[in-house]
């Protein structure tokens, strides 16, 4: 009898049964030497961020279990004007309500809309300090994982959204269902992210 090689489906089924699964390699953004150096400097400067008060020692990164977040839908393209509107009417009132008059340190990435001159002016006039954030650093930003989670959830619903209105409502509903522990775990992951950047030398 001539040997007949097994077909692809049979091989794949057997491999899956043995615990082997094919995965596409995750794409990683190219990081320039300059940005790698800045990332390294940023992480080293904040590696041991702590706040000492009397005999107590608290991690700046650590969450206290209180989480206040809201999702603000944006119609169309997010430009500087729309972003400032979110900061003015959603972000700042929430900070005042939950934390009093400040001072605040606000983190956003290096997207062009975040670095617009009008936004810089707004931050200064509103008394909000920006956390210095090197470019090409989504791996240090826990919110990126939250966006991934939010993107997956509507796809897993029994009936997928078929209109922009349906999608907006689905996102708002799924956002409210994300467990608080998910948010806390992401906040608590910051020290590990900082150490990973240092270990990778930027």
Coordinates of C-alpha atoms in Angstrom, one line a residue:
X1 CA 0.0 0.0 0.0
X2 CA 1.2 3.4 -0.9
X3 CA 1.6 5.9 2.0
X4 CA -1.1 8.6 1.9
X5 CA -0.2 11.7 4.0
X6 CA -3.0 12.9 6.3
X7 CA -4.9 15.9 5.1
X8 CA -4.6 19.3 6.7
X9 CA -7.8 19.1 8.7
X10 CA -6.8 15.8 10.3
X11 CA -3.4 17.2 11.2
X12 CA -4.9 20.4 12.7
X13 CA -7.4 18.4 14.7
X14 CA -4.7 16.2 16.2
X15 CA -2.5 19.1 17.0
X16 CA -5.3 20.9 18.7
X17 CA -6.0 17.8 20.7
X18 CA -2.4 17.9 21.9
X19 CA -2.7 21.5 23.0
X20 CA -1.0 23.1 20.0
X21 CA -2.8 26.1 18.5
X22 CA -1.8 28.4 15.6
X23 CA -1.5 32.1 16.5
X24 CA -0.6 35.1 14.4
X25 CA 2.4 36.8 15.7
X26 CA 1.4 40.0 17.5
X27 CA 2.6 43.1 15.6
X28 CA 4.9 45.4 17.6
X29 CA 5.5 49.0 16.7
X30 CA 9.0 50.0 15.7
X31 CA 10.5 52.1 18.4
X32 CA 13.2 54.6 17.4
X33 CA 16.4 54.8 19.4
X34 CA 15.4 58.3 20.5
X35 CA 12.0 57.3 21.8
X36 CA 13.5 54.1 23.4
X37 CA 15.9 56.3 25.3
X38 CA 13.0 58.6 26.4
X39 CA 10.9 55.6 27.5
X40 CA 13.8 54.3 29.5
X41 CA 14.4 57.6 31.2
X42 CA 10.7 58.0 32.0
X43 CA 10.4 54.6 33.6
X44 CA 13.6 54.9 35.6
X45 CA 12.4 58.3 36.9
X46 CA 9.1 56.7 38.0
X47 CA 10.3 53.2 38.9
X48 CA 9.9 53.9 42.6
X49 CA 7.2 56.5 42.6
X50 CA 6.0 56.5 46.2
X51 CA 4.3 59.0 48.5
X52 CA 5.7 59.1 52.0
X53 CA 3.4 60.4 54.7
X54 CA 4.4 60.1 58.4
X55 CA 5.4 56.4 58.7
X56 CA 3.2 55.2 55.9
X57 CA 4.3 54.5 52.4
X58 CA 1.9 54.4 49.5
X59 CA 2.5 53.4 45.9
X60 CA 1.5 56.2 43.5
X61 CA 0.4 53.6 41.0
X62 CA -1.7 51.6 43.4
X63 CA -5.5 51.9 43.1
X64 CA -7.5 52.5 46.3
X65 CA -10.5 50.6 44.9
X66 CA -12.5 53.7 44.0
X67 CA -13.1 53.9 40.3
X68 CA -15.1 56.6 38.5
X69 CA -15.2 56.4 34.8
X70 CA -17.6 57.4 32.1
X71 CA -17.7 56.8 28.4
X72 CA -18.3 59.8 26.2
X73 CA -19.4 59.0 22.6
X74 CA -17.9 61.3 19.9
X75 CA -19.7 61.8 16.6
X76 CA -17.4 62.2 13.6
X77 CA -13.7 62.8 13.9
X78 CA -12.1 63.7 17.2
X79 CA -10.4 67.1 16.6
X80 CA -9.0 69.5 19.1
X81 CA -12.3 71.4 19.5
X82 CA -14.2 68.1 20.2
X83 CA -11.5 66.9 22.6
X84 CA -11.6 70.2 24.5
X85 CA -15.3 69.9 24.8
X86 CA -14.9 66.5 26.4
X87 CA -12.3 67.8 28.8
X88 CA -14.4 70.8 29.7
X89 CA -17.8 69.2 30.1
X90 CA -16.9 65.6 31.2
X91 CA -13.4 65.2 32.5
X92 CA -13.0 68.3 34.6
X93 CA -16.5 68.2 36.3
X94 CA -15.8 64.6 37.2
X95 CA -12.5 65.4 38.7
X96 CA -14.0 68.2 40.8
X97 CA -16.9 66.0 41.9
X98 CA -14.7 63.1 43.0
X99 CA -11.5 64.7 44.1
X100 CA -12.3 68.3 45.0
X101 CA -10.3 71.3 43.7
X102 CA -7.1 69.5 42.8
X103 CA -4.3 69.7 41.9
X104 CA -4.6 67.0 39.3
X105 CA -2.1 65.2 37.0
X106 CA -3.8 64.1 33.8
X107 CA -2.4 61.4 31.5
X108 CA -3.1 61.2 27.8
X109 CA -0.8 59.9 25.0
X110 CA 1.0 61.8 22.2
X111 CA -1.9 61.8 19.7
X112 CA -1.8 65.1 17.7
X113 CA -5.2 66.2 19.0
X114 CA -3.9 65.8 22.6
X115 CA -0.9 68.0 21.8
X116 CA -2.7 70.8 20.0
X117 CA -1.9 74.3 21.2
X118 CA -5.5 75.0 22.2
X119 CA -5.4 71.9 24.4
X120 CA -2.1 73.0 26.0
X121 CA -3.7 76.4 26.7
X122 CA -6.8 74.8 28.2
X123 CA -4.7 72.6 30.5
X124 CA -2.8 75.6 31.8
X125 CA -5.9 77.8 32.3
X126 CA -7.8 74.9 34.0
X127 CA -5.0 74.1 36.4
X128 CA -4.5 70.6 35.2
X129 CA -0.9 69.3 35.0
X130 CA -0.1 66.8 32.2
X131 CA 1.9 63.6 33.0
X132 CA 4.9 63.6 30.7
X133 CA 4.4 60.7 28.2
X134 CA 7.0 59.6 25.7
X135 CA 5.9 58.7 22.2
X136 CA 5.4 55.1 21.0
X137 CA 4.4 53.9 24.4
X138 CA 1.0 52.2 24.1
X139 CA 2.5 49.2 26.0
X140 CA 2.6 51.4 29.2
X141 CA -0.9 52.6 28.9
X142 CA -3.5 50.3 30.6
X143 CA -6.4 52.0 28.8
X144 CA -5.3 50.4 25.6
X145 CA -6.3 47.0 27.0
X146 CA -9.6 48.4 28.1
X147 CA -10.3 49.6 24.6
X148 CA -9.5 46.1 23.3
X149 CA -11.9 44.6 25.8
X150 CA -14.6 47.1 24.9
X151 CA -14.1 46.3 21.2
X152 CA -14.5 42.6 21.7
X153 CA -17.7 42.7 23.8
X154 CA -20.2 43.9 21.2
X155 CA -19.0 41.2 18.8
X156 CA -19.9 38.5 21.4
X157 CA -23.5 39.7 21.8
X158 CA -26.2 37.4 20.5
X159 CA -27.2 40.1 17.9
X160 CA -24.5 42.4 16.6
X161 CA -25.3 46.1 16.2
X162 CA -26.5 47.1 12.8
X163 CA -26.5 50.8 13.0
X164 CA -24.4 53.6 14.6
X165 CA -27.1 54.1 17.2
X166 CA -27.2 50.4 18.1
X167 CA -23.4 50.4 18.3
X168 CA -23.3 53.4 20.6
X169 CA -25.9 51.9 22.9
X170 CA -24.1 48.5 22.9
X171 CA -20.8 50.1 23.8
X172 CA -22.3 52.1 26.6
X173 CA -24.0 49.0 27.9
X174 CA -20.9 46.8 27.7
X175 CA -18.8 49.6 29.3
X176 CA -21.0 49.5 32.3
X177 CA -20.6 45.7 32.5
X178 CA -16.9 45.7 32.7
X179 CA -16.0 44.4 36.2
X180 CA -14.3 46.9 38.5
X181 CA -11.6 44.3 39.2
X182 CA -10.7 44.5 35.5
X183 CA -10.0 48.2 36.0
X184 CA -8.1 47.7 39.2
X185 CA -5.9 45.0 37.8
X186 CA -5.0 47.3 34.9
X187 CA -4.0 50.1 37.3
X188 CA -2.0 47.6 39.4
X189 CA -0.2 46.4 36.3
X190 CA 1.7 49.7 35.9
X191 CA 4.7 48.8 38.0
X192 CA 5.2 45.6 35.9
X193 CA 4.9 47.6 32.7
X194 CA 7.6 50.0 33.9
X195 CA 9.9 47.2 34.8
X196 CA 9.3 45.5 31.5
X197 CA 10.4 48.7 29.6
X198 CA 13.5 48.9 31.8
X199 CA 14.3 45.2 31.2
X200 CA 14.0 45.7 27.5
X201 CA 16.2 48.8 27.7
X202 CA 13.4 51.0 26.3

